Amino acid sequence: PEPRSGWGKCCATTVSVASNFLVPPVIAVICGLVIGVTPLRSVLVDTTTFKGKAPLEFIFNSVAKFGGAAVPMVMIVLGGSLASIPSARAVHWPTAVGVALGRLVVVPALAWGLFFLLLRDPTAVYFRGLNIDSCVVVGLLLSCAPTANNIVVMAELWGAPETKQALASMIFAQYCLAPVTLTVWIVVTVALLRL
């Protein structure tokens, strides 16, 4: 094959990055945002009387039913991946524990620091009309939770067997450490809110 020009390499790189970024959950969020901020919303959801009078509300109701089944299905996939943890000798424990500590200690510490800086000025524009304590609790709890179950589903769909096994061991380590780290971060959050 002919060597690509600079423009061809740029296009190939852009397509590669876009295909890695535009995974199904991201596409779903983008579609939801487009529908939510355009007049399409009133076609799918009755936002005036809330009596189910939108012309295509049956589509919205059907999608909502499927969405309600997503969490139980993802939990089944997660349980299946955790059930097939490789033997203790096959897991590279420094990597698994390092990823778990990064997700359960470093990320919440960064979020805690960000919230601490934001709370220094509670009259700022980004706090108008919000219950500050609720925002902090939700933000910090989301930051200190283990890796999302959607990652397991994506690995099951597109990953190689080695990827699935490595991911399962990393998530297993996170779920083993999560009770301790979640307790510590909840205590830290309560202390932050009392300042």
Tab-separated table of N, CA and C in Angstrom, residues 18-153:
chain	number	residue	atom	x	y	z
A	18	ALA	N	-12.592	8.728	17.165
A	18	ALA	CA	-14.057	8.824	17.214
A	18	ALA	C	-14.689	7.457	17.434
A	19	SER	N	-14.160	6.423	16.783
A	19	SER	CA	-14.745	5.089	16.963
A	19	SER	C	-14.508	4.559	18.369
A	20	ASN	N	-13.398	4.936	19.001
A	20	ASN	CA	-13.158	4.534	20.394
A	20	ASN	C	-14.015	5.337	21.365
A	21	PHE	N	-14.291	6.593	21.044
A	21	PHE	CA	-15.066	7.463	21.923
A	21	PHE	C	-16.565	7.205	21.812
A	22	LEU	N	-17.029	6.949	20.599
A	22	LEU	CA	-18.464	6.807	20.375
A	22	LEU	C	-18.926	5.367	20.600
A	23	VAL	N	-18.822	4.916	21.840
A	23	VAL	CA	-19.333	3.612	22.238
A	23	VAL	C	-20.833	3.757	22.505
A	24	PRO	N	-21.591	2.673	22.522
A	24	PRO	CA	-23.050	2.777	22.673
A	24	PRO	C	-23.545	3.634	23.845
A	25	PRO	N	-22.970	3.563	25.058
A	25	PRO	CA	-23.480	4.435	26.112
A	25	PRO	C	-23.307	5.928	25.802
A	26	VAL	N	-22.194	6.287	25.159
A	26	VAL	CA	-21.968	7.693	24.811
A	26	VAL	C	-22.950	8.129	23.725
A	27	ILE	N	-23.182	7.278	22.749
A	27	ILE	CA	-24.148	7.595	21.703
A	27	ILE	C	-25.537	7.770	22.307
A	28	ALA	N	-25.902	6.918	23.265
A	28	ALA	CA	-27.216	7.031	23.913
A	28	ALA	C	-27.344	8.353	24.665
A	29	VAL	N	-26.287	8.769	25.357
A	29	VAL	CA	-26.330	10.040	26.083
A	29	VAL	C	-26.468	11.206	25.104
A	30	ILE	N	-25.722	11.173	24.015
A	30	ILE	CA	-25.809	12.247	23.018
A	30	ILE	C	-27.217	12.310	22.419
A	31	CYS	N	-27.783	11.155	22.078
A	31	CYS	CA	-29.151	11.134	21.539
A	31	CYS	C	-30.151	11.658	22.564
A	32	GLY	N	-29.990	11.272	23.828
A	32	GLY	CA	-30.874	11.763	24.875
A	32	GLY	C	-30.787	13.270	25.032
A	33	LEU	N	-29.577	13.809	24.964
A	33	LEU	CA	-29.418	15.262	25.058
A	33	LEU	C	-30.066	15.973	23.881
A	34	VAL	N	-29.880	15.434	22.683
A	34	VAL	CA	-30.478	16.059	21.498
A	34	VAL	C	-32.001	16.053	21.607
A	35	ILE	N	-32.563	14.925	22.006
A	35	ILE	CA	-34.019	14.842	22.142
A	35	ILE	C	-34.504	15.732	23.281
A	36	GLY	N	-33.755	15.777	24.372
A	36	GLY	CA	-34.185	16.546	25.535
A	36	GLY	C	-34.172	18.048	25.352
A	37	VAL	N	-33.327	18.566	24.475
A	37	VAL	CA	-33.223	20.029	24.319
A	37	VAL	C	-33.867	20.538	23.036
A	38	THR	N	-34.496	19.654	22.282
A	38	THR	CA	-35.159	20.072	21.048
A	38	THR	C	-36.667	19.848	21.181
A	39	PRO	N	-37.432	20.346	20.243
A	39	PRO	CA	-38.886	20.120	20.282
A	39	PRO	C	-39.298	18.647	20.185
A	40	LEU	N	-38.381	17.757	19.835
A	40	LEU	CA	-38.699	16.323	19.816
A	40	LEU	C	-39.180	15.831	21.174
A	41	ARG	N	-38.739	16.493	22.224
A	41	ARG	CA	-39.120	16.092	23.579
A	41	ARG	C	-40.634	16.120	23.758
A	42	SER	N	-41.278	17.160	23.265
A	42	SER	CA	-42.726	17.269	23.439
A	42	SER	C	-43.489	16.254	22.589
A	43	VAL	N	-42.847	15.680	21.581
A	43	VAL	CA	-43.489	14.637	20.782
A	43	VAL	C	-43.454	13.302	21.521
A	44	LEU	N	-42.404	13.097	22.321
A	44	LEU	CA	-42.244	11.830	23.043
A	44	LEU	C	-42.795	11.868	24.466
A	45	VAL	N	-42.813	13.046	25.097
A	45	VAL	CA	-43.253	13.163	26.490
A	45	VAL	C	-44.180	14.359	26.606
A	46	ASP	N	-45.311	14.154	27.275
A	46	ASP	CA	-46.255	15.238	27.510
A	46	ASP	C	-45.714	16.095	28.658
A	47	THR	N	-45.112	17.237	28.319
A	47	THR	CA	-44.486	18.086	29.342
A	47	THR	C	-45.394	19.209	29.812
A	48	THR	N	-46.613	19.261	29.317
A	48	THR	CA	-47.516	20.331	29.759
A	48	THR	C	-48.509	19.823	30.790
A	49	THR	N	-49.241	18.758	30.494
A	49	THR	CA	-50.240	18.251	31.444
A	49	THR	C	-49.798	16.967	32.129
A	50	PHE	N	-48.766	16.302	31.615
A	50	PHE	CA	-48.237	15.045	32.161
A	50	PHE	C	-49.318	13.964	32.267
A	51	LYS	N	-50.234	13.941	31.297
A	51	LYS	CA	-51.299	12.941	31.282
A	51	LYS	C	-51.088	11.896	30.191
A	52	GLY	N	-49.924	11.856	29.607
A	52	GLY	CA	-49.631	10.854	28.590
A	52	GLY	C	-50.272	11.140	27.244
A	53	LYS	N	-50.411	12.397	26.894
A	53	LYS	CA	-51.084	12.776	25.654
A	53	LYS	C	-50.127	13.065	24.502
A	54	ALA	N	-48.841	12.849	24.668
A	54	ALA	CA	-47.892	13.095	23.576
A	54	ALA	C	-48.139	12.078	22.465
A	55	PRO	N	-47.990	12.508	21.195
A	55	PRO	CA	-48.312	11.607	20.075
A	55	PRO	C	-47.509	10.306	20.060
A	56	LEU	N	-46.238	10.372	20.431
A	56	LEU	CA	-45.386	9.173	20.387
A	56	LEU	C	-44.939	8.738	21.786
A	57	GLU	N	-45.764	8.993	22.781
A	57	GLU	CA	-45.361	8.649	24.154
A	57	GLU	C	-45.243	7.140	24.354
A	58	PHE	N	-45.927	6.364	23.546
A	58	PHE	CA	-45.797	4.915	23.662
A	58	PHE	C	-44.360	4.469	23.384
A	59	ILE	N	-43.657	5.175	22.514
A	59	ILE	CA	-42.249	4.854	22.248
A	59	ILE	C	-41.413	5.143	23.492
A	60	PHE	N	-41.657	6.305	24.100
A	60	PHE	CA	-40.935	6.653	25.322
A	60	PHE	C	-41.201	5.621	26.417
A	61	ASN	N	-42.450	5.222	26.585
A	61	ASN	CA	-42.798	4.239	27.618
A	61	ASN	C	-42.134	2.890	27.350
A	62	SER	N	-42.054	2.494	26.080
A	62	SER	CA	-41.393	1.225	25.738
A	62	SER	C	-39.905	1.274	26.060
A	63	VAL	N	-39.257	2.370	25.684
A	63	VAL	CA	-37.827	2.516	25.968
A	63	VAL	C	-37.590	2.548	27.477
A	64	ALA	N	-38.484	3.203	28.221
A	64	ALA	CA	-38.348	3.252	29.682
A	64	ALA	C	-38.448	1.846	30.281
A	65	LYS	N	-39.320	1.004	29.746
A	65	LYS	CA	-39.429	-0.383	30.241
A	65	LYS	C	-38.139	-1.155	29.983
A	66	PHE	N	-37.580	-0.995	28.783
A	66	PHE	CA	-36.307	-1.662	28.487
A	66	PHE	C	-35.204	-1.125	29.393
A	67	GLY	N	-35.200	0.179	29.637
A	67	GLY	CA	-34.203	0.773	30.524
A	67	GLY	C	-34.298	0.225	31.933
A	68	GLY	N	-35.512	-0.044	32.391
A	68	GLY	CA	-35.691	-0.620	33.723
A	68	GLY	C	-35.096	-2.015	33.839
A	69	ALA	N	-35.013	-2.726	32.730
A	69	ALA	CA	-34.442	-4.072	32.750
A	69	ALA	C	-32.926	-4.059	32.607
A	70	ALA	N	-32.349	-2.913	32.287
A	70	ALA	CA	-30.905	-2.859	32.038
A	70	ALA	C	-30.091	-3.168	33.287
A	71	VAL	N	-30.472	-2.593	34.415
A	71	VAL	CA	-29.675	-2.792	35.633
A	71	VAL	C	-29.647	-4.263	36.050
A	72	PRO	N	-30.791	-4.965	36.125
A	72	PRO	CA	-30.701	-6.393	36.473
A	72	PRO	C	-29.861	-7.204	35.486
A	73	MET	N	-29.964	-6.894	34.186
A	73	MET	CA	-29.172	-7.640	33.210
A	73	MET	C	-27.682	-7.375	33.390
A	74	VAL	N	-27.316	-6.125	33.657
A	74	VAL	CA	-25.906	-5.792	33.865
A	74	VAL	C	-25.385	-6.473	35.128
A	75	MET	N	-26.212	-6.562	36.161
A	75	MET	CA	-25.780	-7.233	37.389
A	75	MET	C	-25.541	-8.725	37.142
A	76	ILE	N	-26.347	-9.329	36.292
A	76	ILE	CA	-26.138	-10.742	35.945
A	76	ILE	C	-24.813	-10.908	35.204
A	77	VAL	N	-24.526	-10.007	34.261
A	77	VAL	CA	-23.255	-10.077	33.522
A	77	VAL	C	-22.084	-9.866	34.483
A	78	LEU	N	-22.220	-8.903	35.400
A	78	LEU	CA	-21.156	-8.660	36.377
A	78	LEU	C	-20.932	-9.898	37.244
A	79	GLY	N	-22.015	-10.500	37.717
A	79	GLY	CA	-21.881	-11.715	38.523
A	79	GLY	C	-21.203	-12.828	37.760
A	80	GLY	N	-21.547	-12.964	36.477
A	80	GLY	CA	-20.901	-13.982	35.656
A	80	GLY	C	-19.420	-13.731	35.476
A	81	SER	N	-19.041	-12.467	35.298
A	81	SER	CA	-17.619	-12.180	35.115
A	81	SER	C	-16.851	-12.336	36.418
A	82	LEU	N	-17.485	-12.001	37.539
A	82	LEU	CA	-16.808	-12.173	38.826
A	82	LEU	C	-16.730	-13.641	39.223
A	83	ALA	N	-17.675	-14.457	38.743
A	83	ALA	CA	-17.658	-15.884	39.054
A	83	ALA	C	-16.519	-16.596	38.341
A	84	SER	N	-16.039	-16.041	37.243
A	84	SER	CA	-14.978	-16.695	36.487
A	84	SER	C	-13.626	-16.034	36.715
A	85	ILE	N	-13.396	-15.599	37.959
A	85	ILE	CA	-12.094	-15.009	38.294
A	85	ILE	C	-11.025	-16.082	38.110
A	86	PRO	N	-9.936	-15.754	37.463
A	86	PRO	CA	-8.868	-16.745	37.299
A	86	PRO	C	-8.221	-17.059	38.645
A	87	SER	N	-7.399	-18.077	38.654
A	87	SER	CA	-6.737	-18.457	39.902
A	87	SER	C	-5.871	-17.309	40.407
A	88	ALA	N	-5.590	-17.324	41.700
A	88	ALA	CA	-4.832	-16.235	42.327
A	88	ALA	C	-3.454	-16.074	41.696
A	89	ARG	N	-2.879	-17.154	41.200
A	89	ARG	CA	-1.555	-17.067	40.582
A	89	ARG	C	-1.607	-16.434	39.200
A	90	ALA	N	-2.764	-16.509	38.529
A	90	ALA	CA	-2.871	-15.983	37.169
A	90	ALA	C	-3.123	-14.474	37.143
A	91	VAL	N	-3.550	-13.920	38.273
A	91	VAL	CA	-3.869	-12.483	38.336
A	91	VAL	C	-2.603	-11.704	38.634
A	92	HIS	N	-2.397	-10.612	37.928
A	92	HIS	CA	-1.282	-9.718	38.221
A	92	HIS	C	-1.767	-8.752	39.296
A	93	TRP	N	-1.573	-9.140	40.569
A	93	TRP	CA	-2.155	-8.420	41.700
A	93	TRP	C	-1.657	-6.988	41.842
A	94	PRO	N	-0.401	-6.677	41.568
A	94	PRO	CA	-0.014	-5.263	41.665
A	94	PRO	C	-0.838	-4.355	40.746
A	95	THR	N	-1.117	-4.830	39.536
A	95	THR	CA	-1.935	-4.030	38.628
A	95	THR	C	-3.368	-3.924	39.122
A	96	ALA	N	-3.941	-5.053	39.532
A	96	ALA	CA	-5.337	-5.056	39.997
A	96	ALA	C	-5.511	-4.154	41.210
A	97	VAL	N	-4.606	-4.253	42.175
A	97	VAL	CA	-4.700	-3.424	43.389
A	97	VAL	C	-4.394	-1.966	43.049
A	98	GLY	N	-3.449	-1.723	42.151
A	98	GLY	CA	-3.145	-0.348	41.747
A	98	GLY	C	-4.327	0.339	41.083
A	99	VAL	N	-5.007	-0.382	40.198
A	99	VAL	CA	-6.198	0.182	39.554
A	99	VAL	C	-7.291	0.418	40.590
A	100	ALA	N	-7.466	-0.532	41.500
A	100	ALA	CA	-8.496	-0.381	42.536
A	100	ALA	C	-8.193	0.814	43.436
A	101	LEU	N	-6.950	0.972	43.844
A	101	LEU	CA	-6.602	2.115	44.703
A	101	LEU	C	-6.732	3.433	43.945
A	102	GLY	N	-6.366	3.431	42.665
A	102	GLY	CA	-6.544	4.642	41.866
A	102	GLY	C	-8.001	5.038	41.770
A	103	ARG	N	-8.869	4.050	41.529
A	103	ARG	CA	-10.304	4.334	41.374
A	103	ARG	C	-10.974	4.652	42.697
A	104	LEU	N	-10.557	3.999	43.774
A	104	LEU	CA	-11.257	4.136	45.052
A	104	LEU	C	-10.598	5.106	46.024
A	105	VAL	N	-9.359	5.523	45.751
A	105	VAL	CA	-8.675	6.453	46.659
A	105	VAL	C	-8.283	7.743	45.933
A	106	VAL	N	-7.602	7.631	44.797
A	106	VAL	CA	-7.098	8.824	44.112
A	106	VAL	C	-8.237	9.654	43.511
A	107	VAL	N	-9.148	9.011	42.779
A	107	VAL	CA	-10.257	9.757	42.158
A	107	VAL	C	-11.129	10.448	43.213
A	108	PRO	N	-11.541	9.770	44.306
A	108	PRO	CA	-12.314	10.482	45.328
A	108	PRO	C	-11.521	11.607	45.999
A	109	ALA	N	-10.217	11.419	46.157
A	109	ALA	CA	-9.406	12.491	46.760
A	109	ALA	C	-9.405	13.724	45.867
A	110	LEU	N	-9.296	13.520	44.564
A	110	LEU	CA	-9.363	14.652	43.640
A	110	LEU	C	-10.744	15.314	43.692
A	111	ALA	N	-11.803	14.512	43.732
A	111	ALA	CA	-13.161	15.067	43.816
A	111	ALA	C	-13.359	15.794	45.139
A	112	TRP	N	-12.855	15.237	46.216
A	112	TRP	CA	-12.977	15.866	47.528
A	112	TRP	C	-12.272	17.219	47.522
A	113	GLY	N	-11.063	17.256	46.954
A	113	GLY	CA	-10.331	18.521	46.860
A	113	GLY	C	-11.074	19.547	46.021
A	114	LEU	N	-11.666	19.103	44.909
A	114	LEU	CA	-12.434	20.008	44.058
A	114	LEU	C	-13.641	20.560	44.812
A	115	PHE	N	-14.379	19.702	45.492
A	115	PHE	CA	-15.532	20.175	46.256
A	115	PHE	C	-15.107	21.094	47.395
A	116	PHE	N	-13.986	20.790	48.031
A	116	PHE	CA	-13.501	21.646	49.110
A	116	PHE	C	-13.207	23.049	48.574
A	117	LEU	N	-12.574	23.117	47.404
A	117	LEU	CA	-12.304	24.427	46.792
A	117	LEU	C	-13.593	25.135	46.389
A	118	LEU	N	-14.548	24.396	45.844
A	118	LEU	CA	-15.813	25.002	45.445
A	118	LEU	C	-16.612	25.504	46.641
A	119	LEU	N	-16.544	24.785	47.752
A	119	LEU	CA	-17.328	25.168	48.929
A	119	LEU	C	-16.740	26.361	49.677
A	120	ARG	N	-15.558	26.775	49.304
A	120	ARG	CA	-14.986	27.960	49.949
A	120	ARG	C	-15.793	29.205	49.623
A	121	ASP	N	-16.520	29.185	48.493
A	121	ASP	CA	-17.366	30.310	48.098
A	121	ASP	C	-18.771	29.791	47.768
A	122	PRO	N	-19.613	29.519	48.796
A	122	PRO	CA	-20.944	28.945	48.546
A	122	PRO	C	-21.912	29.907	47.869
A	123	THR	N	-21.531	31.170	47.699
A	123	THR	CA	-22.419	32.116	47.018
A	123	THR	C	-22.125	32.193	45.525
A	124	ALA	N	-21.193	31.388	45.053
A	124	ALA	CA	-20.785	31.442	43.641
A	124	ALA	C	-21.951	31.067	42.732
A	125	VAL	N	-21.804	31.427	41.491
A	125	VAL	CA	-22.855	31.253	40.496
A	125	VAL	C	-23.260	29.784	40.326
A	126	TYR	N	-22.310	28.839	40.435
A	126	TYR	CA	-22.622	27.436	40.202
A	126	TYR	C	-23.429	26.818	41.333
A	127	PHE	N	-23.653	27.535	42.464
A	127	PHE	CA	-24.458	27.006	43.557
A	127	PHE	C	-25.845	27.629	43.636
A	128	ARG	N	-26.173	28.541	42.743
A	128	ARG	CA	-27.481	29.198	42.806
A	128	ARG	C	-28.605	28.195	42.610
A	129	GLY	N	-29.538	28.186	43.554
A	129	GLY	CA	-30.713	27.329	43.447
A	129	GLY	C	-30.454	25.868	43.753
A	130	LEU	N	-29.294	25.529	44.268
A	130	LEU	CA	-28.975	24.132	44.556
A	130	LEU	C	-28.856	23.906	46.056
A	131	ASN	N	-29.197	22.711	46.482
A	131	ASN	CA	-28.935	22.297	47.853
A	131	ASN	C	-27.481	21.817	47.873
A	132	ILE	N	-26.611	22.631	48.437
A	132	ILE	CA	-25.168	22.381	48.360
A	132	ILE	C	-24.803	21.037	48.984
A	133	ASP	N	-25.363	20.735	50.162
A	133	ASP	CA	-25.018	19.479	50.834
A	133	ASP	C	-25.374	18.273	49.970
A	134	SER	N	-26.537	18.301	49.329
A	134	SER	CA	-26.944	17.182	48.476
A	134	SER	C	-26.003	17.029	47.293
A	135	CYS	N	-25.607	18.133	46.688
A	135	CYS	CA	-24.687	18.066	45.547
A	135	CYS	C	-23.352	17.456	45.954
A	136	VAL	N	-22.854	17.853	47.104
A	136	VAL	CA	-21.565	17.331	47.577
A	136	VAL	C	-21.663	15.841	47.862
A	137	VAL	N	-22.716	15.430	48.562
A	137	VAL	CA	-22.860	14.014	48.904
A	137	VAL	C	-22.968	13.172	47.635
A	138	VAL	N	-23.815	13.577	46.702
A	138	VAL	CA	-23.978	12.805	45.469
A	138	VAL	C	-22.671	12.777	44.675
A	139	GLY	N	-22.040	13.930	44.518
A	139	GLY	CA	-20.797	13.978	43.761
A	139	GLY	C	-19.699	13.126	44.356
A	140	LEU	N	-19.541	13.196	45.670
A	140	LEU	CA	-18.482	12.414	46.297
A	140	LEU	C	-18.805	10.924	46.314
A	141	LEU	N	-20.063	10.562	46.522
A	141	LEU	CA	-20.397	9.140	46.497
A	141	LEU	C	-20.215	8.551	45.103
A	142	LEU	N	-20.557	9.313	44.087
A	142	LEU	CA	-20.331	8.816	42.724
A	142	LEU	C	-18.848	8.662	42.421
A	143	SER	N	-18.042	9.563	42.953
A	143	SER	CA	-16.610	9.487	42.673
A	143	SER	C	-15.925	8.343	43.401
A	144	CYS	N	-16.486	7.880	44.522
A	144	CYS	CA	-15.787	6.823	45.270
A	144	CYS	C	-16.410	5.443	45.074
A	145	ALA	N	-17.353	5.316	44.158
A	145	ALA	CA	-17.950	4.009	43.865
A	145	ALA	C	-17.021	3.210	42.953
A	146	PRO	N	-17.107	1.887	43.010
A	146	PRO	CA	-16.284	1.064	42.111
A	146	PRO	C	-16.639	1.300	40.645
A	147	THR	N	-15.831	0.752	39.766
A	147	THR	CA	-16.009	0.908	38.329
A	147	THR	C	-17.420	0.498	37.921
A	148	ALA	N	-17.990	1.252	36.983
A	148	ALA	CA	-19.359	1.002	36.527
A	148	ALA	C	-19.483	-0.366	35.884
A	149	ASN	N	-20.647	-0.948	36.059
A	149	ASN	CA	-20.902	-2.269	35.495
A	149	ASN	C	-20.951	-2.246	33.972
A	150	ASN	N	-21.185	-1.077	33.370
A	150	ASN	CA	-21.223	-0.992	31.909
A	150	ASN	C	-19.895	-1.398	31.289
A	151	ILE	N	-18.798	-1.178	32.016
A	151	ILE	CA	-17.480	-1.571	31.518
A	151	ILE	C	-17.420	-3.083	31.321
A	152	VAL	N	-18.023	-3.827	32.249
A	152	VAL	CA	-18.031	-5.283	32.147
A	152	VAL	C	-18.815	-5.715	30.919
A	153	VAL	N	-19.964	-5.069	30.680
A	153	VAL	CA	-20.777	-5.417	29.516
A	153	VAL	C	-20.003	-5.137	28.233
